Amino acid sequence: EVQLVESGGGLVQPGGSLRLSCAASGFTFSSYAMHWVRQAPGKGLEYVSAISSNGGSTYYANSVKGRFTISRDNSKNTLYLQMGSLRAEDMAVYYCAREVYGGNDGAFDIWGQGTMVTVSS
Amino acid sequence: SYVLTQPPSVSVAPGKTARITCGGNNIGSKSVHWYQQKPGQAPVLVIYYDSDRPSGIPERFSGSNSGNTATLTISRVEAGDEADYYCQVWDSSSDHPGVVFGGGTKLTVL
């Protein structure tokens, strides 16, 4: 079964750090660009970050640039999001998603179940 | 940055047709993808590249895109279609290109 499973969410104080993981299975992970998308409670989807299939290219939304780092370990079929200098506005469910059809206009056909990040003192 | 505008809500009776719009400057020149999200669940891709359906998505779901508006059409609406729907494009025109989501539309089945 093709699936993505996120982990690593939790409660963190403002200014703190957290690392999210996304374990992939059922497909050739190293062939796909991967993304992180977040959703604040009661709000819409917000794009966060992307990484190319080989990890050589990354992208960050302005709202997280300089604070978050996306990476991947293709030998472990795992995607990561290192989050630092966390703010209240970073509190959200974080989803990892697989990009399909490619070409920098692809769709996200597989999503994880999400992991909640709570930023509070 | 590129902005996608969706109506906050759309209501439709069972068996009728729902149309959810996604407005953007010359969106017809971009590829639009649509996602369905039910409460407490992850989004699900229902339409990609304006009008294609992934396997497993009912034929009742269709899409179109022209000019400044893309539209997701759901025919013969069922109670199970009640969900939030999001459009998405890739914006390569701004100084910080990337993925853009619309604000989402809550579909209510009366």
mmCIF file of C-alpha atoms in Angstrom:
data_model
loop_
_atom_site.group_PDB
_atom_site.id
_atom_site.type_symbol
_atom_site.label_atom_id
_atom_site.label_comp_id
_atom_site.label_asym_id
_atom_site.label_seq_id
_atom_site.Cartn_x
_atom_site.Cartn_y
_atom_site.Cartn_z
ATOM 1 C CA GLU A 1 0.000 0.000 0.000
ATOM 2 C CA VAL A 2 1.257 3.442 -0.921
ATOM 3 C CA GLN A 3 1.375 5.573 2.172
ATOM 4 C CA LEU A 4 3.032 8.400 4.042
ATOM 5 C CA VAL A 5 3.183 8.481 7.826
ATOM 6 C CA GLU A 6 4.208 11.648 9.657
ATOM 7 C CA SER A 7 5.589 11.773 13.170
ATOM 8 C CA GLY A 8 7.397 14.159 15.478
ATOM 9 C CA GLY A 9 4.686 16.667 16.231
ATOM 10 C CA GLY A 10 3.984 17.862 19.731
ATOM 11 C CA LEU A 11 4.018 20.785 22.126
ATOM 12 C CA VAL A 12 6.913 23.207 21.892
ATOM 13 C CA GLN A 13 7.550 26.589 23.460
ATOM 14 C CA PRO A 14 7.824 29.737 21.338
ATOM 15 C CA GLY A 15 11.352 29.986 20.021
ATOM 16 C CA GLY A 16 11.838 26.248 20.270
ATOM 17 C CA SER A 17 12.663 23.599 17.694
ATOM 18 C CA LEU A 18 11.074 20.417 16.426
ATOM 19 C CA ARG A 19 11.850 17.880 13.721
ATOM 20 C CA LEU A 20 9.066 16.255 11.771
ATOM 21 C CA SER A 21 9.500 12.993 9.876
ATOM 22 C CA CYS A 22 7.498 11.465 7.067
ATOM 23 C CA ALA A 23 8.039 7.766 6.389
ATOM 24 C CA ALA A 24 7.156 6.597 2.890
ATOM 25 C CA SER A 25 6.253 3.081 1.841
ATOM 26 C CA GLY A 26 4.756 1.259 -1.127
ATOM 27 C CA PHE A 27 6.502 3.306 -3.818
ATOM 28 C CA THR A 28 9.975 4.289 -5.020
ATOM 29 C CA PHE A 29 10.505 7.253 -2.716
ATOM 30 C CA SER A 30 13.660 8.434 -4.467
ATOM 31 C CA SER A 31 11.734 9.053 -7.697
ATOM 32 C CA TYR A 32 9.428 11.722 -6.337
ATOM 33 C CA ALA A 33 9.645 15.331 -5.233
ATOM 34 C CA MET A 34 8.110 15.745 -1.796
ATOM 35 C CA HIS A 35 6.363 18.602 -0.046
ATOM 36 C CA TRP A 36 5.162 19.866 3.307
ATOM 37 C CA VAL A 37 1.783 21.595 3.629
ATOM 38 C CA ARG A 38 0.287 22.860 6.878
ATOM 39 C CA GLN A 39 -3.159 23.725 8.138
ATOM 40 C CA ALA A 40 -3.761 25.912 11.177
ATOM 41 C CA PRO A 41 -6.794 24.958 13.296
ATOM 42 C CA GLY A 42 -9.967 25.885 11.430
ATOM 43 C CA LYS A 43 -8.010 27.396 8.532
ATOM 44 C CA GLY A 44 -7.126 26.486 4.973
ATOM 45 C CA LEU A 45 -4.118 24.772 3.465
ATOM 46 C CA GLU A 46 -0.807 26.644 3.457
ATOM 47 C CA TYR A 47 2.176 25.556 1.403
ATOM 48 C CA VAL A 48 5.409 25.254 3.387
ATOM 49 C CA SER A 49 8.311 23.598 1.600
ATOM 50 C CA ALA A 50 9.469 21.309 -1.183
ATOM 51 C CA ILE A 51 12.448 19.133 -2.025
ATOM 52 C CA SER A 52 13.420 17.527 -5.310
ATOM 53 C CA SER A 53 13.657 13.787 -5.706
ATOM 54 C CA ASN A 54 17.431 13.710 -5.167
ATOM 55 C CA GLY A 55 17.419 16.417 -2.507
ATOM 56 C CA GLY A 56 19.440 18.783 -4.611
ATOM 57 C CA SER A 57 16.802 21.487 -4.827
ATOM 58 C CA THR A 58 14.651 22.944 -2.081
ATOM 59 C CA TYR A 59 11.973 25.622 -1.759
ATOM 60 C CA TYR A 60 10.495 27.478 1.193
ATOM 61 C CA ALA A 61 7.491 29.714 1.609
ATOM 62 C CA ASN A 62 8.422 33.216 2.745
ATOM 63 C CA SER A 63 6.692 32.566 6.079
ATOM 64 C CA VAL A 64 9.212 29.862 7.060
ATOM 65 C CA LYS A 65 12.314 30.761 5.073
ATOM 66 C CA GLY A 66 15.388 30.911 7.255
ATOM 67 C CA ARG A 67 13.679 29.036 10.114
ATOM 68 C CA PHE A 68 12.724 25.682 8.556
ATOM 69 C CA THR A 69 14.917 23.177 6.719
ATOM 70 C CA ILE A 70 13.597 20.399 4.518
ATOM 71 C CA SER A 71 15.683 17.318 3.844
ATOM 72 C CA ARG A 72 15.328 13.688 2.853
ATOM 73 C CA ASP A 73 17.137 10.383 3.263
ATOM 74 C CA ASN A 74 16.338 8.255 0.252
ATOM 75 C CA SER A 75 18.086 5.267 1.799
ATOM 76 C CA LYS A 76 15.568 5.405 4.647
ATOM 77 C CA ASN A 77 12.570 6.478 2.530
ATOM 78 C CA THR A 78 12.066 9.391 4.882
ATOM 79 C CA LEU A 79 11.343 13.093 4.507
ATOM 80 C CA TYR A 80 12.157 15.594 7.235
ATOM 81 C CA LEU A 81 11.241 19.106 8.268
ATOM 82 C CA GLN A 82 13.496 20.735 10.835
ATOM 83 C CA MET A 83 11.615 23.627 12.363
ATOM 84 C CA GLY A 84 13.299 26.341 14.441
ATOM 85 C CA SER A 85 12.452 29.683 16.047
ATOM 86 C CA LEU A 86 8.884 28.481 16.248
ATOM 87 C CA ARG A 87 6.119 31.036 16.584
ATOM 88 C CA ALA A 88 2.470 30.848 17.577
ATOM 89 C CA GLU A 89 1.515 31.209 13.927
ATOM 90 C CA ASP A 90 3.392 27.988 13.091
ATOM 91 C CA MET A 91 0.867 25.990 15.099
ATOM 92 C CA ALA A 92 -0.840 23.671 12.644
ATOM 93 C CA VAL A 93 -1.289 20.163 11.369
ATOM 94 C CA TYR A 94 1.658 19.430 9.119
ATOM 95 C CA TYR A 95 1.119 17.128 6.144
ATOM 96 C CA CYS A 96 3.716 15.612 3.885
ATOM 97 C CA ALA A 97 2.629 14.994 0.309
ATOM 98 C CA ARG A 98 3.980 13.306 -2.787
ATOM 99 C CA GLU A 99 4.114 15.253 -6.017
ATOM 100 C CA VAL A 100 3.005 13.372 -9.071
ATOM 101 C CA TYR A 101 3.001 14.179 -12.778
ATOM 102 C CA GLY A 102 6.011 16.441 -12.209
ATOM 103 C CA GLY A 103 7.326 19.329 -14.270
ATOM 104 C CA ASN A 104 6.923 21.985 -11.582
ATOM 105 C CA ASP A 105 3.158 21.945 -12.002
ATOM 106 C CA GLY A 106 2.367 18.544 -10.573
ATOM 107 C CA ALA A 107 -0.390 17.590 -8.160
ATOM 108 C CA PHE A 108 -0.185 16.053 -4.703
ATOM 109 C CA ASP A 109 -1.645 12.596 -5.028
ATOM 110 C CA ILE A 110 -0.642 11.003 -1.739
ATOM 111 C CA TRP A 111 -0.874 12.744 1.635
ATOM 112 C CA GLY A 112 0.047 11.621 5.105
ATOM 113 C CA GLN A 113 -2.428 11.719 7.968
ATOM 114 C CA GLY A 114 -0.764 14.802 9.416
ATOM 115 C CA THR A 115 1.041 15.572 12.660
ATOM 116 C CA MET A 116 0.010 18.384 14.988
ATOM 117 C CA VAL A 117 2.493 21.018 16.098
ATOM 118 C CA THR A 118 1.409 23.136 19.048
ATOM 119 C CA VAL A 119 3.428 26.228 19.916
ATOM 120 C CA SER A 120 2.609 27.497 23.369
ATOM 121 C CA SER A 121 4.269 28.453 26.625
ATOM 122 C CA SER B 1 2.177 36.900 -5.096
ATOM 123 C CA TYR B 2 -0.495 35.027 -6.984
ATOM 124 C CA VAL B 3 -3.925 34.875 -5.319
ATOM 125 C CA LEU B 4 -6.653 32.259 -5.764
ATOM 126 C CA THR B 5 -10.154 33.282 -4.705
ATOM 127 C CA GLN B 6 -12.818 30.732 -3.757
ATOM 128 C CA PRO B 7 -16.301 31.343 -2.327
ATOM 129 C CA PRO B 8 -16.311 30.427 1.364
ATOM 130 C CA SER B 9 -19.370 28.254 1.006
ATOM 131 C CA VAL B 10 -21.622 26.573 -1.526
ATOM 132 C CA SER B 11 -24.870 24.791 -0.727
ATOM 133 C CA VAL B 12 -26.665 22.269 -2.901
ATOM 134 C CA ALA B 13 -29.508 19.804 -2.574
ATOM 135 C CA PRO B 14 -28.842 16.107 -3.016
ATOM 136 C CA GLY B 15 -29.001 15.016 -6.630
ATOM 137 C CA LYS B 16 -28.298 18.506 -7.926
ATOM 138 C CA THR B 17 -25.112 19.952 -9.413
ATOM 139 C CA ALA B 18 -22.559 21.892 -7.366
ATOM 140 C CA ARG B 19 -20.122 24.286 -8.978
ATOM 141 C CA ILE B 20 -17.154 25.588 -7.002
ATOM 142 C CA THR B 21 -15.140 28.367 -8.584
ATOM 143 C CA CYS B 22 -11.509 29.345 -8.221
ATOM 144 C CA GLY B 23 -10.581 32.774 -9.497
ATOM 145 C CA GLY B 24 -7.132 33.987 -10.410
ATOM 146 C CA ASN B 25 -5.468 36.349 -12.851
ATOM 147 C CA ASN B 26 -5.323 34.479 -16.174
ATOM 148 C CA ILE B 27 -5.708 31.180 -14.332
ATOM 149 C CA GLY B 28 -6.606 29.599 -17.663
ATOM 150 C CA SER B 29 -2.902 29.672 -18.513
ATOM 151 C CA LYS B 30 -2.071 27.556 -15.473
ATOM 152 C CA SER B 31 -2.767 23.968 -14.499
ATOM 153 C CA VAL B 32 -5.310 23.696 -11.692
ATOM 154 C CA HIS B 33 -5.608 20.857 -9.212
ATOM 155 C CA TRP B 34 -8.520 20.289 -6.816
ATOM 156 C CA TYR B 35 -8.585 18.593 -3.410
ATOM 157 C CA GLN B 36 -11.405 17.374 -1.201
ATOM 158 C CA GLN B 37 -10.923 17.433 2.563
ATOM 159 C CA LYS B 38 -13.392 15.948 5.000
ATOM 160 C CA PRO B 39 -13.270 16.860 8.712
ATOM 161 C CA GLY B 40 -10.317 15.323 10.512
ATOM 162 C CA GLN B 41 -8.894 13.833 7.336
ATOM 163 C CA ALA B 42 -6.062 14.630 4.964
ATOM 164 C CA PRO B 43 -6.840 16.212 1.589
ATOM 165 C CA VAL B 44 -7.616 13.925 -1.339
ATOM 166 C CA LEU B 45 -6.826 14.798 -4.950
ATOM 167 C CA VAL B 46 -10.055 14.779 -6.983
ATOM 168 C CA ILE B 47 -9.075 16.651 -10.174
ATOM 169 C CA TYR B 48 -5.631 17.276 -11.658
ATOM 170 C CA TYR B 49 -4.506 19.292 -14.660
ATOM 171 C CA ASP B 50 -7.809 21.156 -14.841
ATOM 172 C CA SER B 51 -10.046 18.231 -15.746
ATOM 173 C CA ASP B 52 -8.411 14.822 -15.227
ATOM 174 C CA ARG B 53 -9.669 12.441 -12.563
ATOM 175 C CA PRO B 54 -7.403 10.165 -10.532
ATOM 176 C CA SER B 55 -8.402 6.534 -10.426
ATOM 177 C CA GLY B 56 -11.094 5.916 -7.853
ATOM 178 C CA ILE B 57 -12.676 9.356 -8.166
ATOM 179 C CA PRO B 58 -16.272 9.152 -9.411
ATOM 180 C CA GLU B 59 -17.121 10.486 -12.856
ATOM 181 C CA ARG B 60 -19.496 12.891 -11.112
ATOM 182 C CA PHE B 61 -16.430 15.047 -10.429
ATOM 183 C CA SER B 62 -15.245 17.182 -13.341
ATOM 184 C CA GLY B 63 -13.247 20.332 -13.873
ATOM 185 C CA SER B 64 -12.749 23.153 -16.328
ATOM 186 C CA ASN B 65 -10.434 26.131 -16.590
ATOM 187 C CA SER B 66 -10.584 29.188 -18.792
ATOM 188 C CA GLY B 67 -9.859 32.881 -18.594
ATOM 189 C CA ASN B 68 -9.794 33.996 -14.981
ATOM 190 C CA THR B 69 -11.872 31.160 -13.515
ATOM 191 C CA ALA B 70 -11.446 27.449 -12.902
ATOM 192 C CA THR B 71 -14.474 25.419 -11.884
ATOM 193 C CA LEU B 72 -14.959 22.137 -10.053
ATOM 194 C CA THR B 73 -18.320 20.602 -10.918
ATOM 195 C CA ILE B 74 -19.912 17.846 -8.877
ATOM 196 C CA SER B 75 -22.933 16.252 -10.540
ATOM 197 C CA ARG B 76 -25.661 14.311 -8.753
ATOM 198 C CA VAL B 77 -24.354 15.472 -5.405
ATOM 199 C CA GLU B 78 -24.447 12.985 -2.546
ATOM 200 C CA ALA B 79 -24.339 13.512 1.206
ATOM 201 C CA GLY B 80 -20.830 12.043 1.203
ATOM 202 C CA ASP B 81 -19.576 14.884 -0.986
ATOM 203 C CA GLU B 82 -19.953 17.337 1.887
ATOM 204 C CA ALA B 83 -16.421 18.586 2.519
ATOM 205 C CA ASP B 84 -14.014 21.458 2.042
ATOM 206 C CA TYR B 85 -12.613 21.838 -1.466
ATOM 207 C CA TYR B 86 -9.345 23.560 -2.346
ATOM 208 C CA CYS B 87 -7.925 24.606 -5.703
ATOM 209 C CA GLN B 88 -4.166 24.718 -6.224
ATOM 210 C CA VAL B 89 -1.774 26.041 -8.850
ATOM 211 C CA TRP B 90 1.941 26.548 -9.284
ATOM 212 C CA ASP B 91 2.834 30.205 -9.610
ATOM 213 C CA SER B 92 5.942 30.888 -11.628
ATOM 214 C CA SER B 93 5.153 34.510 -12.346
ATOM 215 C CA SER B 94 5.969 36.214 -9.066
ATOM 216 C CA ASP B 95 9.350 37.002 -7.548
ATOM 217 C CA HIS B 96 8.929 34.053 -5.202
ATOM 218 C CA PRO B 97 7.314 31.330 -7.291
ATOM 219 C CA GLY B 98 5.751 28.315 -5.654
ATOM 220 C CA VAL B 99 2.569 26.443 -4.857
ATOM 221 C CA VAL B 100 -0.570 28.438 -4.127
ATOM 222 C CA PHE B 101 -3.796 27.156 -2.568
ATOM 223 C CA GLY B 102 -7.165 28.822 -2.694
ATOM 224 C CA GLY B 103 -8.818 29.667 0.605
ATOM 225 C CA GLY B 104 -11.169 26.704 0.373
ATOM 226 C CA THR B 105 -14.899 26.268 -0.147
ATOM 227 C CA LYS B 106 -17.144 24.430 2.265
ATOM 228 C CA LEU B 107 -19.696 22.386 0.337
ATOM 229 C CA THR B 108 -22.900 21.813 2.279
ATOM 230 C CA VAL B 109 -25.396 19.216 1.103
ATOM 231 C CA LEU B 110 -28.821 20.385 2.192
#
